[in-house]
Short mmCIF file of C-alpha atoms in Angstrom, two decimals:
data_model
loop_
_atom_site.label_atom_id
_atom_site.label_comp_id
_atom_site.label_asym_id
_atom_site.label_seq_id
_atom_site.Cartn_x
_atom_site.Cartn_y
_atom_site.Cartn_z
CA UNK N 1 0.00 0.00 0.00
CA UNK N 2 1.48 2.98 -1.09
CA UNK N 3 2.04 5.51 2.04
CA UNK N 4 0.69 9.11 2.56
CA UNK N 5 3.69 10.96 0.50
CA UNK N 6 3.69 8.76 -2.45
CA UNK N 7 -0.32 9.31 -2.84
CA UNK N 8 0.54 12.71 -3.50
CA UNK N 9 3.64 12.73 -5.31
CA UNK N 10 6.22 14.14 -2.72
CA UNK N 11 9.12 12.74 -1.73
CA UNK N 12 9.35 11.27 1.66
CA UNK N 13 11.66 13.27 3.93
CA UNK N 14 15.07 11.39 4.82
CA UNK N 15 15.23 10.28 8.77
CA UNK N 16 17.14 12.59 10.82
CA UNK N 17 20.60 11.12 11.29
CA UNK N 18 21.09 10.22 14.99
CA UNK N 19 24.04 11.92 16.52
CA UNK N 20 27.14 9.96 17.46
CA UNK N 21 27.17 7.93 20.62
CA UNK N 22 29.37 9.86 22.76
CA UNK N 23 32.99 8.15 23.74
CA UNK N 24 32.98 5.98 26.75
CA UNK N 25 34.22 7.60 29.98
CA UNK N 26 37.57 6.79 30.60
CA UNK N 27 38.38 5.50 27.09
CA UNK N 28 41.87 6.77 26.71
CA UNK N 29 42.70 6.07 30.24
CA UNK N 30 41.60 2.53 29.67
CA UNK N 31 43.27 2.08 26.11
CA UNK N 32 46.70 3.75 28.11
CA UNK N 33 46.04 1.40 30.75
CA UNK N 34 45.94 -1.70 28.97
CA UNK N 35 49.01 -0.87 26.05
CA UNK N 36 51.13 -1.39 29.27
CA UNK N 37 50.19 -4.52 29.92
CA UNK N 38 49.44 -6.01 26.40
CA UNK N 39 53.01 -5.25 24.87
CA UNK N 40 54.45 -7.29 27.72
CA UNK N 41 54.36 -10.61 26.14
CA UNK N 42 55.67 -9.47 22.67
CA UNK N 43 58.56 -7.27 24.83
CA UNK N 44 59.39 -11.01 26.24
CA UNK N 45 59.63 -12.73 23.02
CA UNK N 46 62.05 -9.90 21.87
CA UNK N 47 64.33 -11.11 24.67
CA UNK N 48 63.91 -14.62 23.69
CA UNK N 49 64.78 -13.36 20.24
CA UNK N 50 67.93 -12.22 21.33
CA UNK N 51 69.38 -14.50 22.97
CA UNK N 52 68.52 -17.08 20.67
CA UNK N 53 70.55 -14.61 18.15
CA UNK N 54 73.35 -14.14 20.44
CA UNK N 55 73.89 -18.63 20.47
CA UNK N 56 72.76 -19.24 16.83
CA UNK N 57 69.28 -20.34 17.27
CA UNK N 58 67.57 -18.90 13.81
CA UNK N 59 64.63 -20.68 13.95
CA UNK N 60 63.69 -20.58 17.63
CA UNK N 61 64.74 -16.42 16.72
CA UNK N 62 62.57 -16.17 13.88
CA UNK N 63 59.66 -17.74 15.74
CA UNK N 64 60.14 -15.44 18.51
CA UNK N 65 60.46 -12.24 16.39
CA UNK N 66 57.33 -13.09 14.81
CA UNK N 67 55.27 -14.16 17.76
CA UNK N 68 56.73 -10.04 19.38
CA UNK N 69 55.49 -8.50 15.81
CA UNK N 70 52.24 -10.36 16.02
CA UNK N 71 51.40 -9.51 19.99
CA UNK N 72 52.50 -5.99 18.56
CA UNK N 73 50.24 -5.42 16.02
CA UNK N 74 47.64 -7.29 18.10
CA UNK N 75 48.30 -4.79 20.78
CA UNK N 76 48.24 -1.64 18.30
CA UNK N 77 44.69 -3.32 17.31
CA UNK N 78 43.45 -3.31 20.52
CA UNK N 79 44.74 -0.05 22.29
CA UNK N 80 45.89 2.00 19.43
CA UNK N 81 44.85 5.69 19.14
CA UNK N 82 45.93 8.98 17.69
CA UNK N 83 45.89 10.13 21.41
CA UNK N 84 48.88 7.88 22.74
CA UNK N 85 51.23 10.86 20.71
CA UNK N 86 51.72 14.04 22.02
CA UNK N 87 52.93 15.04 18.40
CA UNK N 88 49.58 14.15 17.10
CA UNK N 89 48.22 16.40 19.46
CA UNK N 90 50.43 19.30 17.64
CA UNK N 91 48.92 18.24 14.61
CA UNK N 92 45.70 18.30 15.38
CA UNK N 93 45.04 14.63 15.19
CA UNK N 94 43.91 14.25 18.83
CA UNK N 95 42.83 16.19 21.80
CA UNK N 96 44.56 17.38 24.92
CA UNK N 97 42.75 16.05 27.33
CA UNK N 98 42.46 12.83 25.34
CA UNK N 99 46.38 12.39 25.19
CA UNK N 100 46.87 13.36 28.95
CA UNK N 101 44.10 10.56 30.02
CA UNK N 102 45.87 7.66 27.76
CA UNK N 103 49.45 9.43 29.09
CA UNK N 104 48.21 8.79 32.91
CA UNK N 105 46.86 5.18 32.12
CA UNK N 106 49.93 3.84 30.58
CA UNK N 107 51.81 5.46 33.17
CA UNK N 108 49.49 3.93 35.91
CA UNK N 109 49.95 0.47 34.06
CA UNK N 110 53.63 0.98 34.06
CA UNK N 111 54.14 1.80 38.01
CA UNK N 112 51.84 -0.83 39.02
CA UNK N 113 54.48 -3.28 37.40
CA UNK N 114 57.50 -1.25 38.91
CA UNK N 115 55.54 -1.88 42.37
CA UNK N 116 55.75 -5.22 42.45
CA UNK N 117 58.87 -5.79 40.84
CA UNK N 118 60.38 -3.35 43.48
CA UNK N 119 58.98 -4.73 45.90
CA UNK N 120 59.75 -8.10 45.28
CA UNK N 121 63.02 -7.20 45.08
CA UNK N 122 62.73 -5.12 48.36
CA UNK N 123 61.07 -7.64 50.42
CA UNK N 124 63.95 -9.92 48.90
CA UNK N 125 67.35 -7.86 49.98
CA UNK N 126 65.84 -6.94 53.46
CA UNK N 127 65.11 -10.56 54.08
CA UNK N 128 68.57 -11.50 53.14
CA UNK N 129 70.14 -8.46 55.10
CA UNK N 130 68.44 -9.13 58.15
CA UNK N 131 70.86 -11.28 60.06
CA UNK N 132 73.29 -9.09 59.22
CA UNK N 133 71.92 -6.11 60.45
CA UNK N 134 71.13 -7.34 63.66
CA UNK N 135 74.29 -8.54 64.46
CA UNK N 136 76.09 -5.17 63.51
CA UNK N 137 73.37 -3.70 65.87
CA UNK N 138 74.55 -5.67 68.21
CA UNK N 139 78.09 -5.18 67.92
CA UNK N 140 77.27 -1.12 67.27
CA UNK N 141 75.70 -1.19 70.97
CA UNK N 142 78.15 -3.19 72.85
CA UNK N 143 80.82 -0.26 71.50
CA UNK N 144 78.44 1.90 72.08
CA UNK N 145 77.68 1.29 75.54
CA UNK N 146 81.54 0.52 76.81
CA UNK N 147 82.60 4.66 75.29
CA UNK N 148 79.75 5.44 77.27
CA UNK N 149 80.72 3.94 80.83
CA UNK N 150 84.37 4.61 80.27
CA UNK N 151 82.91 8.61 79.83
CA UNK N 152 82.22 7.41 83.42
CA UNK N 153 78.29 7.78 82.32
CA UNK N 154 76.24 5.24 84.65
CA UNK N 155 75.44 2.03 83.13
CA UNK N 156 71.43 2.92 82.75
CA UNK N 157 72.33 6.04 80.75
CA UNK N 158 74.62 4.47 78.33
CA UNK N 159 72.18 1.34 77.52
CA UNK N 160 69.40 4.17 76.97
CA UNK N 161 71.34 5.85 74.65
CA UNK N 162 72.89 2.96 72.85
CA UNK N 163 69.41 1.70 72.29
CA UNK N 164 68.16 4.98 70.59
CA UNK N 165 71.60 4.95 68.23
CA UNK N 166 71.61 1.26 68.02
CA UNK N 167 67.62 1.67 66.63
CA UNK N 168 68.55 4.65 64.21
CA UNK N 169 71.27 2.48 62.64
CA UNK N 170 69.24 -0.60 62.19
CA UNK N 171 66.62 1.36 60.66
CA UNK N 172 68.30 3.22 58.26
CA UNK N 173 69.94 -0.21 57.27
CA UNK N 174 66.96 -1.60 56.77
CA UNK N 175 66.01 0.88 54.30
CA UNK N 176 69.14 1.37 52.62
CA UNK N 177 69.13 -2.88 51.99
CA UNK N 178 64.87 -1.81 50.73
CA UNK N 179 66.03 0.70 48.26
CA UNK N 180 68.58 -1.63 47.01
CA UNK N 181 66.42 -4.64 46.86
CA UNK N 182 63.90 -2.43 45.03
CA UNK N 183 66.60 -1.16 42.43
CA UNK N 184 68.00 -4.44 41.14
CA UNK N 185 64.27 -5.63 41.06
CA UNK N 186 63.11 -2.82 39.05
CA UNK N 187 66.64 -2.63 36.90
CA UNK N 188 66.11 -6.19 35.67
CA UNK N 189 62.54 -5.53 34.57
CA UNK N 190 63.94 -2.18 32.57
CA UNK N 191 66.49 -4.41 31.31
CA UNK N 192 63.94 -6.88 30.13
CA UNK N 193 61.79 -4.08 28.42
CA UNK N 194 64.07 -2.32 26.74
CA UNK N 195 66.03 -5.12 25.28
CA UNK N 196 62.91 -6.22 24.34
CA UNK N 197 62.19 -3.30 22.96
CA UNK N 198 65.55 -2.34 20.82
CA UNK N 199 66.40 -6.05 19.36
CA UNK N 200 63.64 -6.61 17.26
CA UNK N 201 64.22 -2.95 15.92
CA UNK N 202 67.61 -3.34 15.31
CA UNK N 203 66.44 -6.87 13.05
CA UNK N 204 64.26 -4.16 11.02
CA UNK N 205 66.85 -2.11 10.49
CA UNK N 206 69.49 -4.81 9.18
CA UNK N 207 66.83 -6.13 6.83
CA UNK N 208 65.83 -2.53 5.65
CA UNK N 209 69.99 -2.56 4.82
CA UNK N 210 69.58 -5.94 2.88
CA UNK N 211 71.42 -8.20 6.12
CA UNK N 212 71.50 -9.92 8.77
CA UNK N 213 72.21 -9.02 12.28
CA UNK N 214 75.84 -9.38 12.99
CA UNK N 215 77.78 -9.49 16.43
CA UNK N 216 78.19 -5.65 15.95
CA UNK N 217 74.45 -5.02 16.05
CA UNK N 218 74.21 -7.60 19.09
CA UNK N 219 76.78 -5.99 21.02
CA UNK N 220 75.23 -2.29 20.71
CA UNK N 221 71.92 -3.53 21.28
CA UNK N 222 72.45 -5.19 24.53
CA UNK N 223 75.00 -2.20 25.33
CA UNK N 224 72.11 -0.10 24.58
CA UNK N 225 69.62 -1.91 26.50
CA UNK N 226 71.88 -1.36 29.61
CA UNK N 227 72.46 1.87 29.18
CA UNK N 228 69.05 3.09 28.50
CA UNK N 229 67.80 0.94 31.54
CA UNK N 230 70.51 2.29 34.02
CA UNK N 231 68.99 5.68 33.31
CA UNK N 232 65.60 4.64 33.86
CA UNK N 233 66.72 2.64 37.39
CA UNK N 234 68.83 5.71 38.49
CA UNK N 235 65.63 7.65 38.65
CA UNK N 236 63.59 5.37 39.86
CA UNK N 237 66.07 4.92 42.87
CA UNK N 238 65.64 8.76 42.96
CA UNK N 239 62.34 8.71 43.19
CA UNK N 240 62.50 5.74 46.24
CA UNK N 241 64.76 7.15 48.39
CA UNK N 242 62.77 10.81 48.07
CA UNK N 243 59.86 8.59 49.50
CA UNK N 244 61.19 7.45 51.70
CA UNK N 245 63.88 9.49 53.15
CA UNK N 246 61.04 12.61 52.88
CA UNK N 247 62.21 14.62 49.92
CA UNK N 248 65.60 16.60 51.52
CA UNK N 249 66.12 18.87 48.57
CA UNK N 250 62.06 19.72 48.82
CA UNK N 251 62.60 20.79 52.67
CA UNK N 252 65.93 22.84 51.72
CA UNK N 253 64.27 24.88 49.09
CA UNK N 254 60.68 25.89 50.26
CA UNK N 255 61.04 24.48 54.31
CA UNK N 256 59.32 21.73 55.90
CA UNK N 257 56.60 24.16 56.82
CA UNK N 258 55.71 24.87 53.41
CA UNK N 259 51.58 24.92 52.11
CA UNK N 260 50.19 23.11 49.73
CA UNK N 261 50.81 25.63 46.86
CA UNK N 262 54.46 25.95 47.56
CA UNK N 263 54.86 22.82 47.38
CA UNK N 264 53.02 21.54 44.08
CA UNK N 265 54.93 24.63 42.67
CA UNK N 266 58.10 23.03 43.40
CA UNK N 267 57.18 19.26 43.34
CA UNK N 268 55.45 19.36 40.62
CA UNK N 269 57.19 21.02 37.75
CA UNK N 270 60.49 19.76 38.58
CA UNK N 271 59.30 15.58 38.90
CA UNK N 272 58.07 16.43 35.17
CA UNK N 273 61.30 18.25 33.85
CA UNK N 274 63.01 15.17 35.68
CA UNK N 275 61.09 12.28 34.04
CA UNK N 276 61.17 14.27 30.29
CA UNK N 277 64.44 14.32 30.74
CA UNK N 278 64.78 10.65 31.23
CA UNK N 279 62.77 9.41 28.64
CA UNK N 280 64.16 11.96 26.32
CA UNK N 281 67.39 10.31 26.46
CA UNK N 282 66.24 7.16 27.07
CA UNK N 283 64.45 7.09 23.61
CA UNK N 284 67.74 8.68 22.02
CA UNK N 285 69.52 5.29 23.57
CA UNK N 286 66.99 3.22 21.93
CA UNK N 287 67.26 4.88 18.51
CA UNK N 288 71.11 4.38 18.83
CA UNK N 289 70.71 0.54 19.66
CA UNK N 290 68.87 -0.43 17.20
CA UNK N 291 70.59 1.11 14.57
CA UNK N 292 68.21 3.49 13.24
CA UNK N 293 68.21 7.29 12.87
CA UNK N 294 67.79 9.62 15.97
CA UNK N 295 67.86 13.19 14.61
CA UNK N 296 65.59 12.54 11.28
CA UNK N 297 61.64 13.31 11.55
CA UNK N 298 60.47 9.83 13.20
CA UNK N 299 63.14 10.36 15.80
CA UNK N 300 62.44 13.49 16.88
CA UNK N 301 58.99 12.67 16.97
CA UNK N 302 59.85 9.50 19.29
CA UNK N 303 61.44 11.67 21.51
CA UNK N 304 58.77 14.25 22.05
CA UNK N 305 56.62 11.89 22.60
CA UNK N 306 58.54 10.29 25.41
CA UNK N 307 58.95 12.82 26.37
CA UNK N 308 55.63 14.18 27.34
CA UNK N 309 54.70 10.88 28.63
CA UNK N 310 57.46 11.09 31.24
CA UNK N 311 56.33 14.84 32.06
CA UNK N 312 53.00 13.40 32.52
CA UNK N 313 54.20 10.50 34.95
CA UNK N 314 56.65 12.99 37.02
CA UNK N 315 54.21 15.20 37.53
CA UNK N 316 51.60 12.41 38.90
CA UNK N 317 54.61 10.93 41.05
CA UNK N 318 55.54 14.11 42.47
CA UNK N 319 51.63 15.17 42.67
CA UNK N 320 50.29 12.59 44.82
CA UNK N 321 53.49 13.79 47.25
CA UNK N 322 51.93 17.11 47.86
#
């Protein structure tokens, strides 16, 4: 049956398009989030990769590399976006707010695993230390206490105050063996990521040159991977010991008394020059070990966007110390 409009010859108005859905709250945070986690896998198999390289293994390499390109482009599939680059924000490709939400998820991703790796390794070293602290404690207080009686001070005195030194020391060795424990524990996880990270790039970059990796590219890249990993560790053991030996340099510049304003004024702005830095040269490392160019468009772009990212995550670290 025809309908109302046709009867009289007029065209039936088109339905009004519905407007978009709008983005799920928390979508770049989530996509940030889970990038961190999801490239873990295909950061493993890179390591794989390489040391099957290093003894001659081709095939089990091969496999490997292609197992790290798949979980990569899976991973790009799943969590990709225009907003995970800073320099897409300069060109107008993404928002803002959008970039600084995927930023703080992948940087939330990324301390989560530095947590537990730290303190894994922190529970670890003050487990092992602990005998050995308490029996320098010991020895610290039975020294302590005979300078004190031969001072002629009366017995009662000198145990008081041995105990109060006695309990400084231990403490402080306790969190000196912590800090250490934490370091090694979140050094080997760097290690892991960026050598993960650099090999399979370096393999690009040989075959883009028509070769094979040689024990030239294999040196620099696990070279590289050290380097680039030592910097990361040194300021994470930075960070640690401003946790938790209460931020000295903070106290010396604005006082202990300081508000809340003075003190994200200096905290803030100088965790993210600190953590730009970082990555800046970190990502300048990686360029170098794999072999490809770090001064040409791509790597310049790389290193603005790690660059941002780390200003994003020093400012959070410092932040939350306010």
């Amino acid at each position: 049956m025809a309908s109302l409009f046709e009867s009289y010859g007029i065209n039936e108005p088109e339905p009004e398009a519905k407007a978009p859905a709008p983005k799920e709250s928390g979508g770049e945070f989530k996509k940030g989030f889970g990038r961190s986690f999801a490239e873990l896998p295909g950061l493993a198999a890179g390591v794989g990769a390489y040391a099957a390289d290093v003894v001659g293994a081709n095939d089990a390499r091969d496999a490997m590399l292609k197992y790290a390109k798949d979980r990569g482009d899976q991973t790009e599939k799943d969590y990709g976006s225009d907003a995970a680059s800073f320099t897409n924000v300069l060109d107008g490709k993404a928002g803002v707010g959008d970039f600084l939400a995927n930023a703080a998820g992948y940087v939330a991703g990324q301390a989560l695993m530095s947590i537990a790796t730290g303190g894994v390794g922190a529970l670890g070293a003050k487990m092992l230390a602990k005998q050995g602290i308490k029996e320098a404690g010991e020895k610290l207080a039975a020294e302590h206490i005979a300078a004190e009686l031969a001072k002629g001070v009366t017995r009662e005195e000198a145990v008081k105050s041995a105990t109060v030194a006695t309990t400084k020391f231990m403490t402080d060795a306790a969190t000196k063996a912590s800090i250490t424990g934490a370091t090694v524990g979140a050094g080997t996880q760097n290690l892991n990521m960026e050598l993960g990270s650099i090999y399979p790039d370096a393999v690009d970059q040989a075959h883009a040159e028509g070769r094979e990796t040689d024990a030239g590219d294999l040196a620099r890249v696990g070279l590289s991977s050290l380097a680039a990993a030592g910097v990361d560790t040194a300021m994470e053991r930075f960070n640690t010991q401003k946790v938790l030996g209460g931020g000295k340099a903070f106290r010396n510049v604005v006082g202990k008394d300081s508000n809340i304003l003075s003190r994200a004024a200096y905290e803030i702005p100088s965790g993210m020059v600190r953590e730009a830095g970082t990555e800046g040269i970190q990502t300048g490392i990686e360029h170098y070990g794999a072999g490809t160019p770090i001064a040409d468009k791509k790597g310049v772009r790389d290193i603005v966007d790690s660059m941002a990212v780390g200003a994003v995550g020093g400012g959070l670290h410092d932040g939350r110390r306010v």
